[in-house]
mmCIF file of C-alpha atoms and ligand atoms in Angstrom:
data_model
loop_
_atom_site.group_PDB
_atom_site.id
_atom_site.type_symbol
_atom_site.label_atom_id
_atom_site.label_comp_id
_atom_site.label_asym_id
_atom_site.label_seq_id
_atom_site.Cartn_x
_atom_site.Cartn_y
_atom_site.Cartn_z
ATOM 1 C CA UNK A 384 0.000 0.000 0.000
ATOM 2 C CA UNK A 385 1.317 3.455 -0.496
ATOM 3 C CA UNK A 386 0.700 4.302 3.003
ATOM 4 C CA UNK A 387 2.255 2.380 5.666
ATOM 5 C CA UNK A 388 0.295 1.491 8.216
ATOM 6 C CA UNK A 389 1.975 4.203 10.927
ATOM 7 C CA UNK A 390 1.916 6.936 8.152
ATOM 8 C CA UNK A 391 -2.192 5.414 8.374
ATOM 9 C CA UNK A 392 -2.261 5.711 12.344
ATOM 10 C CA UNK A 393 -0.642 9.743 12.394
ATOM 11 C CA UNK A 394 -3.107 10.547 9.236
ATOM 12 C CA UNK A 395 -6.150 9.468 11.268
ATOM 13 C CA UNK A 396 -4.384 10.700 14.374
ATOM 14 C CA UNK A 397 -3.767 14.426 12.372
ATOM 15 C CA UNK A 398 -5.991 14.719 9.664
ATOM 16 C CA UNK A 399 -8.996 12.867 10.502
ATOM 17 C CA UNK A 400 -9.564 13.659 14.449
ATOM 18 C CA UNK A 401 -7.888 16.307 15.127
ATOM 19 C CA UNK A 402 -8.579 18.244 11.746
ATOM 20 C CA UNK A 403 -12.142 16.963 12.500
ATOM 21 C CA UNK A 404 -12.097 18.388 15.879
ATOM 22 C CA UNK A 405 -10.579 22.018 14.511
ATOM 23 C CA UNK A 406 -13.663 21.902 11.948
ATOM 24 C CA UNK A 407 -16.573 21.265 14.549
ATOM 25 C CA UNK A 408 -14.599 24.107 16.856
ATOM 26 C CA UNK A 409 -16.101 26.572 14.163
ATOM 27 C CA UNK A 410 -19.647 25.462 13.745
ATOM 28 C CA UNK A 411 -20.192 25.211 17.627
ATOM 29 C CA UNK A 412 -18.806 28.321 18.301
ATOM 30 C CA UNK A 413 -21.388 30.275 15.765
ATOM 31 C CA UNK A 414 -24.432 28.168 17.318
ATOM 32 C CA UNK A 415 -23.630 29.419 20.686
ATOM 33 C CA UNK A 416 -22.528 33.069 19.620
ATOM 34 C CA UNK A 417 -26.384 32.776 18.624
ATOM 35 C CA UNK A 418 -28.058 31.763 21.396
ATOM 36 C CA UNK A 419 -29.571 35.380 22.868
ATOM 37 C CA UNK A 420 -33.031 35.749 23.667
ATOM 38 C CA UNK A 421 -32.987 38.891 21.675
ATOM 39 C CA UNK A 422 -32.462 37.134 18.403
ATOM 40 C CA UNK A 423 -34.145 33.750 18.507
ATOM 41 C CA UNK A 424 -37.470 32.354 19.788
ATOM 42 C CA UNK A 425 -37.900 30.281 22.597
ATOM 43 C CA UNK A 426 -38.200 27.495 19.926
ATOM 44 C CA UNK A 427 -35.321 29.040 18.097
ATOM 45 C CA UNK A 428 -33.286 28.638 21.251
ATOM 46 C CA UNK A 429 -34.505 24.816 21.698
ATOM 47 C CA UNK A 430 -33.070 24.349 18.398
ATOM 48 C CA UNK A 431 -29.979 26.282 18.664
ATOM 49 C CA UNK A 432 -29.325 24.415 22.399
ATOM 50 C CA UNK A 433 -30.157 20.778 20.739
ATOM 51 C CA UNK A 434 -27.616 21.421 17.200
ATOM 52 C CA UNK A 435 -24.944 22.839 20.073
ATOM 53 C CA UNK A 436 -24.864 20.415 22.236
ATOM 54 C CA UNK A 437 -24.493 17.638 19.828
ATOM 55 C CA UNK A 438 -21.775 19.409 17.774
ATOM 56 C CA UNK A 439 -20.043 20.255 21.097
ATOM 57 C CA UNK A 440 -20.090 16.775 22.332
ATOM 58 C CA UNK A 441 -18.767 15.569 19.548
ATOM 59 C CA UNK A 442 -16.268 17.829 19.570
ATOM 60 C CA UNK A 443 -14.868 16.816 22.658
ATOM 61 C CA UNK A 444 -15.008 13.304 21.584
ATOM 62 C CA UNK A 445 -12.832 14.194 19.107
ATOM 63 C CA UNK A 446 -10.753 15.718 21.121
ATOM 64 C CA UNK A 447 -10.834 12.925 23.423
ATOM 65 C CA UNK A 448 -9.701 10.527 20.711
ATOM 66 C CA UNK A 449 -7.366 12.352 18.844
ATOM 67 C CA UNK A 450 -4.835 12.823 22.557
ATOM 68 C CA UNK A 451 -5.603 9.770 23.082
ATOM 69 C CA UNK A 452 -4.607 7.826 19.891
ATOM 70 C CA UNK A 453 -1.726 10.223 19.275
ATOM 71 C CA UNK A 454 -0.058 9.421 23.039
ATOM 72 C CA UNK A 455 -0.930 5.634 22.553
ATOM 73 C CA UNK A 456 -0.573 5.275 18.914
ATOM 74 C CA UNK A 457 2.330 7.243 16.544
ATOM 75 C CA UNK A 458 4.179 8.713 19.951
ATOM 76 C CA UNK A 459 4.909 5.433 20.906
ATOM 77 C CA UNK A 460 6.671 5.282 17.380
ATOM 78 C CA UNK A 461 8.029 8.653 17.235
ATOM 79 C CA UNK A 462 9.680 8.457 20.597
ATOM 80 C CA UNK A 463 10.966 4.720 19.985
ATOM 81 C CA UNK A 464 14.781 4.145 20.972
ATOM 82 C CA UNK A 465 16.778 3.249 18.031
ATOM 83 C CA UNK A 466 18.552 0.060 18.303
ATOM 84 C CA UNK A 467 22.840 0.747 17.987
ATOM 85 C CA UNK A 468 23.808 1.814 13.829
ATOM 86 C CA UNK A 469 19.805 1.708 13.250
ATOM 87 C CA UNK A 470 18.299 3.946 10.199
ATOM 88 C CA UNK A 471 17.256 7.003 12.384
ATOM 89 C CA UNK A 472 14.869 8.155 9.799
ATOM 90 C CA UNK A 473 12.508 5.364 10.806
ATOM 91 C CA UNK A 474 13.009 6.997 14.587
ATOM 92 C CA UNK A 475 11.753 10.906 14.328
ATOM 93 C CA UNK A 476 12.595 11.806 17.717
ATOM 94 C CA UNK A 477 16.201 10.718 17.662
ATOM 95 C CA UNK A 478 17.028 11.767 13.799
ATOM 96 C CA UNK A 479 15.404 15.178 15.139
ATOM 97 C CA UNK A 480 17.586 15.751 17.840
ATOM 98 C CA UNK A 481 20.841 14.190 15.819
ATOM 99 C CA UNK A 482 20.046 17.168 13.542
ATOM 100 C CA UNK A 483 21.496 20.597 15.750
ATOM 101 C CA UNK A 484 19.078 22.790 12.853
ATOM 102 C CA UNK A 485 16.047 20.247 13.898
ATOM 103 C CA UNK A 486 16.455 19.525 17.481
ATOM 104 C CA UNK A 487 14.433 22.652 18.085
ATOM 105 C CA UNK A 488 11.322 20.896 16.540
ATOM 106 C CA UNK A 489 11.570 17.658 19.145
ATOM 107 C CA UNK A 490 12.877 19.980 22.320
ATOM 108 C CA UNK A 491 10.174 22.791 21.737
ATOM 109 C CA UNK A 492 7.702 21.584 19.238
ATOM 110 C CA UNK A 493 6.827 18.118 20.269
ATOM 111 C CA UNK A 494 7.960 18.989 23.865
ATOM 112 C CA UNK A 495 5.257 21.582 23.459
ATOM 113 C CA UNK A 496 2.750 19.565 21.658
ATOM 114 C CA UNK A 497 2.431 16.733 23.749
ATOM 115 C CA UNK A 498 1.657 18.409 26.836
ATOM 116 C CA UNK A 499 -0.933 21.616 25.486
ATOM 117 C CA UNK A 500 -2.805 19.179 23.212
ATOM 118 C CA UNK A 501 -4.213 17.608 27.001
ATOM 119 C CA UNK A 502 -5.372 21.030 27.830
ATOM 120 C CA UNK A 503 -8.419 20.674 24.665
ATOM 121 C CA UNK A 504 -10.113 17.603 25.878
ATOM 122 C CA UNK A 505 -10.793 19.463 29.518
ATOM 123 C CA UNK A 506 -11.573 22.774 28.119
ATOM 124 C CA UNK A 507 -13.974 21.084 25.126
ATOM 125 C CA UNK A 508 -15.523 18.653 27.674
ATOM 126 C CA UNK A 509 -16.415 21.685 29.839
ATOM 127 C CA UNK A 510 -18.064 24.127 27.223
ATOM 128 C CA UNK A 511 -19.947 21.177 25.467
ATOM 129 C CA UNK A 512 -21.546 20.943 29.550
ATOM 130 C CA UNK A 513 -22.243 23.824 29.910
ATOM 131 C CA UNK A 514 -23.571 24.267 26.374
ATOM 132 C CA UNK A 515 -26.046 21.068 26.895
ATOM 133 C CA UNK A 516 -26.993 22.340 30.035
ATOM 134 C CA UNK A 517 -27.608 25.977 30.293
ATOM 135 C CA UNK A 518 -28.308 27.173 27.011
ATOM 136 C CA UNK A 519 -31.856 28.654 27.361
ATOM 137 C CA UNK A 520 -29.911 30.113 30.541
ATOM 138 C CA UNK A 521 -27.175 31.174 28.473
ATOM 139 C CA UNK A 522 -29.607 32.983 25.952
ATOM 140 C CA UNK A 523 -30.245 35.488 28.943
ATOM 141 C CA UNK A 524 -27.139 35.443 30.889
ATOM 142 C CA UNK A 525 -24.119 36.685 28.823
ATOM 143 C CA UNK A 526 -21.362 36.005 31.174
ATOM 144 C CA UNK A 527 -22.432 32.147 30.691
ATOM 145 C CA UNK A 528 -22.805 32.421 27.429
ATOM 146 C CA UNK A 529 -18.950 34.138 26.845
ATOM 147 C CA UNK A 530 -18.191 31.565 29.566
ATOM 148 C CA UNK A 531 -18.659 28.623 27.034
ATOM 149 C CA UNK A 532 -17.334 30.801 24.021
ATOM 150 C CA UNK A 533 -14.134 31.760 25.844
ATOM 151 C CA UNK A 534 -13.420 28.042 27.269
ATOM 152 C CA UNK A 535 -14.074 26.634 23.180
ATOM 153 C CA UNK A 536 -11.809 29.382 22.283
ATOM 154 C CA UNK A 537 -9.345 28.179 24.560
ATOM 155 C CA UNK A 538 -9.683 24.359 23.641
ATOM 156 C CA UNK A 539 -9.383 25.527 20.140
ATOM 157 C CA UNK A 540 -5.721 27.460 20.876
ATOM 158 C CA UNK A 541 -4.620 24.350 22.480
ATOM 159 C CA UNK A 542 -5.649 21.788 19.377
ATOM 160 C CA UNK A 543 -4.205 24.814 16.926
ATOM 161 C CA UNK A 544 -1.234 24.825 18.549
ATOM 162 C CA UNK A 545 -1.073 21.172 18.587
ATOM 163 C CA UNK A 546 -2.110 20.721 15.408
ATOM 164 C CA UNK A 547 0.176 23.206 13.642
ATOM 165 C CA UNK A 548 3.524 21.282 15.866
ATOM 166 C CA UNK A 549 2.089 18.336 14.005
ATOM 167 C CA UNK A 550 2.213 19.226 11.039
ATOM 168 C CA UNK A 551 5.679 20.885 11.325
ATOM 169 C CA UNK A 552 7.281 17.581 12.579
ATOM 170 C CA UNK A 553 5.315 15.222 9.974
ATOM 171 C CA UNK A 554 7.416 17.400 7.471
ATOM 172 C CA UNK A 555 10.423 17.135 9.128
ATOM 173 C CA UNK A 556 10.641 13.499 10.232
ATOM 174 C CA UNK A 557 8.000 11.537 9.429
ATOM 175 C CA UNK A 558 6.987 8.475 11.549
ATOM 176 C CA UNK A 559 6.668 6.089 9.113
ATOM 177 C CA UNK B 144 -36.631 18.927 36.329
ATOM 178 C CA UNK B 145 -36.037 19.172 32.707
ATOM 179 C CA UNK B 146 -32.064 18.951 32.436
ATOM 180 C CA UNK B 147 -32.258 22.229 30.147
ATOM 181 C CA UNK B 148 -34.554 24.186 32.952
ATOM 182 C CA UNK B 149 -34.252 28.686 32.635
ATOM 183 C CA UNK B 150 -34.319 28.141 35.984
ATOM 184 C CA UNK B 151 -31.521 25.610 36.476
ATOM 185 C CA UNK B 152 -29.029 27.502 39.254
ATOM 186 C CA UNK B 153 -25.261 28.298 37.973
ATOM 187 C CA UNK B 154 -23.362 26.263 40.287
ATOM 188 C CA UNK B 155 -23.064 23.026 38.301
ATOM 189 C CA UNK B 156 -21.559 25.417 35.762
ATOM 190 C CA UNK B 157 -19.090 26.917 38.287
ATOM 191 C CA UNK B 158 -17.890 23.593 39.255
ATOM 192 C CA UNK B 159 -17.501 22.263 35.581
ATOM 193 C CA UNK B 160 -15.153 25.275 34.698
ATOM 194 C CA UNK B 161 -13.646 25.648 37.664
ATOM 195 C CA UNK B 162 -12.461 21.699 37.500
ATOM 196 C CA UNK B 163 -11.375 22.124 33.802
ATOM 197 C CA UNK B 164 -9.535 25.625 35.403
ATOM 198 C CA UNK B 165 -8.017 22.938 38.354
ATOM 199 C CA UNK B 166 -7.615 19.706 35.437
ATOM 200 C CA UNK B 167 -4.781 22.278 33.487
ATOM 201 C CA UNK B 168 -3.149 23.619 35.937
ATOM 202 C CA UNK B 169 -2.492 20.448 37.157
ATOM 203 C CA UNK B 170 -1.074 19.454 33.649
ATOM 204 C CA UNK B 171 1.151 22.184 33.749
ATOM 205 C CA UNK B 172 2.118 21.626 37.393
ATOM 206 C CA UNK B 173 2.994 18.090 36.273
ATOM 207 C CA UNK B 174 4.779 19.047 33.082
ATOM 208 C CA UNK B 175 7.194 21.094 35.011
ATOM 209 C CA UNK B 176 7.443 18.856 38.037
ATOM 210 C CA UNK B 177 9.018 16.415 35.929
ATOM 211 C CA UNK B 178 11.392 18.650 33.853
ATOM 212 C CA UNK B 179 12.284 19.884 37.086
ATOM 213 C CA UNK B 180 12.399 16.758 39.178
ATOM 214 C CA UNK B 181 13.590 13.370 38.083
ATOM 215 C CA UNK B 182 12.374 11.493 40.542
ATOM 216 C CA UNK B 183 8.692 12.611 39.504
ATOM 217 C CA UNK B 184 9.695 11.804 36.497
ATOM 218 C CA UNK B 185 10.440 8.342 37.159
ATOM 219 C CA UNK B 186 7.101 7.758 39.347
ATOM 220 C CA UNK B 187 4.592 8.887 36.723
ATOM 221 C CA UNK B 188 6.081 6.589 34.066
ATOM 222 C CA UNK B 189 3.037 4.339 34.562
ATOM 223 C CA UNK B 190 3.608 3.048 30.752
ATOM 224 C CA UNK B 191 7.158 2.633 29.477
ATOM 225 C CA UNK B 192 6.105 2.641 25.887
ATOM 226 C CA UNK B 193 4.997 6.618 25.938
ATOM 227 C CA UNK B 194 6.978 7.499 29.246
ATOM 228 C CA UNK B 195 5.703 10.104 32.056
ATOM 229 C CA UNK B 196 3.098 11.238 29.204
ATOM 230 C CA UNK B 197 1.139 8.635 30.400
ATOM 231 C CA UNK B 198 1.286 9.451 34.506
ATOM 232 C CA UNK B 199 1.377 13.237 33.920
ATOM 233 C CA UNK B 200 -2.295 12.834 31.498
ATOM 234 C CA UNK B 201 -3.850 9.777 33.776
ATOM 235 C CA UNK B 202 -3.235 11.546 36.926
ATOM 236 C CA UNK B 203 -3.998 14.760 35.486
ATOM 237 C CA UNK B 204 -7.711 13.143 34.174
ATOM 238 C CA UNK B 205 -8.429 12.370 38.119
ATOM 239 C CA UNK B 206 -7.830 14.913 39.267
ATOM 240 C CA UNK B 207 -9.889 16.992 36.798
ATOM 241 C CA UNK B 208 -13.186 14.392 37.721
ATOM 242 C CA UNK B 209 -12.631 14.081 41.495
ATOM 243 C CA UNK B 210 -12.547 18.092 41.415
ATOM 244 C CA UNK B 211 -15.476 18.316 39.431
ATOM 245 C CA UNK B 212 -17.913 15.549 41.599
ATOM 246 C CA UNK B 213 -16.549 17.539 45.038
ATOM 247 C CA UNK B 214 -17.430 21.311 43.005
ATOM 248 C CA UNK B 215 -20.670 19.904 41.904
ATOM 249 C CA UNK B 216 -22.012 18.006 44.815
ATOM 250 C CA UNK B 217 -21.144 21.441 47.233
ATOM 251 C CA UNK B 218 -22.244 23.768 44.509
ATOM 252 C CA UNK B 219 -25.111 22.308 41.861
ATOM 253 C CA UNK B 220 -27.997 23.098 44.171
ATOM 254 C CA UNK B 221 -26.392 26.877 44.643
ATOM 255 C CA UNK B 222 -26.548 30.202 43.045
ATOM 256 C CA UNK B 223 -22.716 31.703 42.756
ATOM 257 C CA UNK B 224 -20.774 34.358 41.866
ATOM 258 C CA UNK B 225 -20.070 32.986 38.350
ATOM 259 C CA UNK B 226 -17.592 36.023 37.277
ATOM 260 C CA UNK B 227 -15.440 35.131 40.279
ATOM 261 C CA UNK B 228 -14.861 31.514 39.636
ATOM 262 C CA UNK B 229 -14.365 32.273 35.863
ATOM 263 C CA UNK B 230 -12.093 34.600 36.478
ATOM 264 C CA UNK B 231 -9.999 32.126 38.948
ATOM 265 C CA UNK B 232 -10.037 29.335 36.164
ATOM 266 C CA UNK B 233 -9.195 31.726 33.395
ATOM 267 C CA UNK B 234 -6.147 32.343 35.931
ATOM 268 C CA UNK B 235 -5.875 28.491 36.485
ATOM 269 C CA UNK B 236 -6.006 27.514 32.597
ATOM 270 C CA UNK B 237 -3.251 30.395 32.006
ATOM 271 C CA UNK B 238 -0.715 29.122 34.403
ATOM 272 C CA UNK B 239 -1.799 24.853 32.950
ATOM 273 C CA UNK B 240 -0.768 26.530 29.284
ATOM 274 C CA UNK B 241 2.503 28.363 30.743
ATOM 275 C CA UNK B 242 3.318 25.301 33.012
ATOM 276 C CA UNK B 243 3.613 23.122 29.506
ATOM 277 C CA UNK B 244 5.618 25.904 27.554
ATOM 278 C CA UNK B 245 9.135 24.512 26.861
ATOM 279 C CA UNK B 246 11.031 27.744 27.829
ATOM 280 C CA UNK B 247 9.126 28.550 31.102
ATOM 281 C CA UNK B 248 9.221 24.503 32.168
ATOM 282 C CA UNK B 249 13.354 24.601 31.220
ATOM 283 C CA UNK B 250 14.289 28.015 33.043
ATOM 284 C CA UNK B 251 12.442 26.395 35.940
ATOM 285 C CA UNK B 252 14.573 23.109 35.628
ATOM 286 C CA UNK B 253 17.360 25.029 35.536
HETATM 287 C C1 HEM C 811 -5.844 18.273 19.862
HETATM 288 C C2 HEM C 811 -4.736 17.694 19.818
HETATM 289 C C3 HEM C 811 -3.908 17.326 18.600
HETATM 290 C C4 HEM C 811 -4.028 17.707 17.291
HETATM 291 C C5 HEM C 811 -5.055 18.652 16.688
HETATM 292 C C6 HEM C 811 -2.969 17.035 16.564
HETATM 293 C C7 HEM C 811 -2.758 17.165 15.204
HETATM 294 C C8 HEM C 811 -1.726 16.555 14.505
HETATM 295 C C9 HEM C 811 -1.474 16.725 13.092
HETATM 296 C C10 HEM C 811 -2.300 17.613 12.157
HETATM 297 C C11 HEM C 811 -0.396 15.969 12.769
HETATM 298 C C12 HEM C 811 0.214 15.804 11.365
HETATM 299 C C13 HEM C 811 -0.416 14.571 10.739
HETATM 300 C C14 HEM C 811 -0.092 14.386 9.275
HETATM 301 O O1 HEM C 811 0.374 15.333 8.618
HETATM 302 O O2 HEM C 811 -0.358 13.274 8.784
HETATM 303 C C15 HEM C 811 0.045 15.301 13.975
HETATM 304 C C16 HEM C 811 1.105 14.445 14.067
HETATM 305 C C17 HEM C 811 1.506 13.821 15.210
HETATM 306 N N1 HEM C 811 0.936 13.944 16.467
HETATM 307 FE FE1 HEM C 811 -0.654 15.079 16.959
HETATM 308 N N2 HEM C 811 -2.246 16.270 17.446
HETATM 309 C C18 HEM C 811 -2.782 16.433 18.704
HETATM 310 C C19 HEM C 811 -2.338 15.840 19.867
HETATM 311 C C20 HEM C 811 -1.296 14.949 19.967
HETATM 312 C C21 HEM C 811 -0.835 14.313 21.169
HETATM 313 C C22 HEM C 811 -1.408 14.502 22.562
HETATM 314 C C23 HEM C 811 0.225 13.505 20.812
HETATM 315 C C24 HEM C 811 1.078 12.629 21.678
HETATM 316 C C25 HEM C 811 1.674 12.890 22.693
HETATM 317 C C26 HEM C 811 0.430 13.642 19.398
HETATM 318 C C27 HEM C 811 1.390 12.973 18.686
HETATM 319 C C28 HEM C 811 1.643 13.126 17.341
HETATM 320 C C29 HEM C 811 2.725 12.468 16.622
HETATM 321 C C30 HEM C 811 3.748 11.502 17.218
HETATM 322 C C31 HEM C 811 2.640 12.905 15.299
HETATM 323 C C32 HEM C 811 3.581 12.523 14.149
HETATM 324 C C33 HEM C 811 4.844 13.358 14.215
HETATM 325 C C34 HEM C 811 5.845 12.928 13.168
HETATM 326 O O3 HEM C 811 5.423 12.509 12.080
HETATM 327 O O4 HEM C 811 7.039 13.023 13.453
HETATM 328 N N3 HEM C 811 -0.504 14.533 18.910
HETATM 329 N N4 HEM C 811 -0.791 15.686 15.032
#
């Protein structure tokens, strides 16, 4: 196949969860922007909360999945000790670090990476709660409402940044 | 009463963002601690195959849930000041993002 089955694993890891993840970030965040009792109906709201809620939750699903198969799936590869006069391409984290112009991108970017991308699932988890919970309370109460916006926002800066690191160090040293 | 209820009082909402406020600072607090510490280090490597990742994110997890059943069962029945406990996690998340920053978790390692 022309994708090997870890180049598989880091493409549903990258560009199917987490991508899908950045993508629902959008649509949830203009459904709750929405929800004000000056613009919609009650039933307006009812609709609003039920479309939110699921798009949040699934959100933070993806969230969920994509930390958790990239810390149990590719890391496991990426951060693999090569065996003595071994190919280090087939090892990113030492052929990033055996490279003084690339070390940068294992010491700061996956250092980084790893660690922020945890920060999403909480924040996510949180808004799409408070979303399912306490939008027709949200609709009235705007520091709820910029409550949930502001923790989405902040789940979304932790996925971006994750996201973008990602993408930097699939270029650089692919696991594969 | 309806899960959605007008009515419904904030403090279930408090303690939800107030325990995602407690679950990153403790990733950040963990992050650093084992930079800094190698003994932490050593002690949340529950998983040799991904290293401390796995101790600092499990541990982190728990105490993100415990914090939210305690905030909830004290608060969900409560009106409170919402601002004020937003305001403390927004402070919370901020130091969980700057506790897993590469330069601010290697100055503090030294
Ligand atoms: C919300 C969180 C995250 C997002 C949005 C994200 C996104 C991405 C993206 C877009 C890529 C590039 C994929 C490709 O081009 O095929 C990638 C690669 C990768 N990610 Fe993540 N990621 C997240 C969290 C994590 C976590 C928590 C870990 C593990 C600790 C991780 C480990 C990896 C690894 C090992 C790679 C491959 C790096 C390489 O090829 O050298 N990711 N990620």
């Amino acid at each position: 196949m022309w994708l090997s089955s870890r180049e598989l694993w880091t493409t549903i890891h990258g560009m199917g969860l987490g991508a899908g993840f950045l993508l629902l970030f959008t649509g949830t965040w203009a459904l709750l922007w929405g929800i004000r009792s000056g613009w919609v109906t009650t039933v307006g709201i009812e609709v609003h909360r039920r479309l939110a809620s699921t798009v949040a939750w699934l959100m933070a699903a993806f969230a969920w999945l994509t930390v958790i198969v990239g810390t149990y799936i590719p890391y496991i590869w990426y951060r693999a000790i090569p065996p003595d006069g071994a190919d280090l391409t087939k090892f990113p984290r030492s052929y990033l670090l055996a490279h003084p112009n690339l070390a940068m991108l294992h010491s700061f970017g996956m250092e980084w990476k790893e660690h922020v991308a945890w920060l999403a699932p909480l924040l996510a988890t949180a808004a799409a709660y408070l979303i399912s919970r306490f939008a027709p309370r949200m609709a009235e109460d705007s520091k709820l409402r910029n409550a949930g916006l502001t923790l989405l926002t902040l789940a979304f800066a932790a996925a971006a940044v994750a996201g973008m690191l990602g993408a930097f160090l699939t270029k650089a040293a692919p696991v594969h | 009463m309806s899960s959605t209820e007008n009515a419904l009082t904030n403090g279930s909402a408090a303690a939800a963002t107030l325990a995602s406020g407690i679950g990153c600072l403790t990733m950040g607090v963990l992050t650093t601690l084992t930079e800094a510490v190698a003994s932490v280090g050593r002690l949340l490597n529950f998983y040799n195959p991904t290293g401390n990742l796995s101790g600092k994110t499990l541990t982190t997890v728990l105490v993100w849930l415990i914090s939210w059943a305690i905030f909830r069962a004290r608060w969900k029945e409560k009106e409170v000041d919402f601002g004020k406990v937003f305001t403390l996690s927004l402070v919370l998340i901020g130091l969980g993002f700057l506790g897993t920053f590469p330069p601010f978790f290697d100055l503090i390692a030294g």
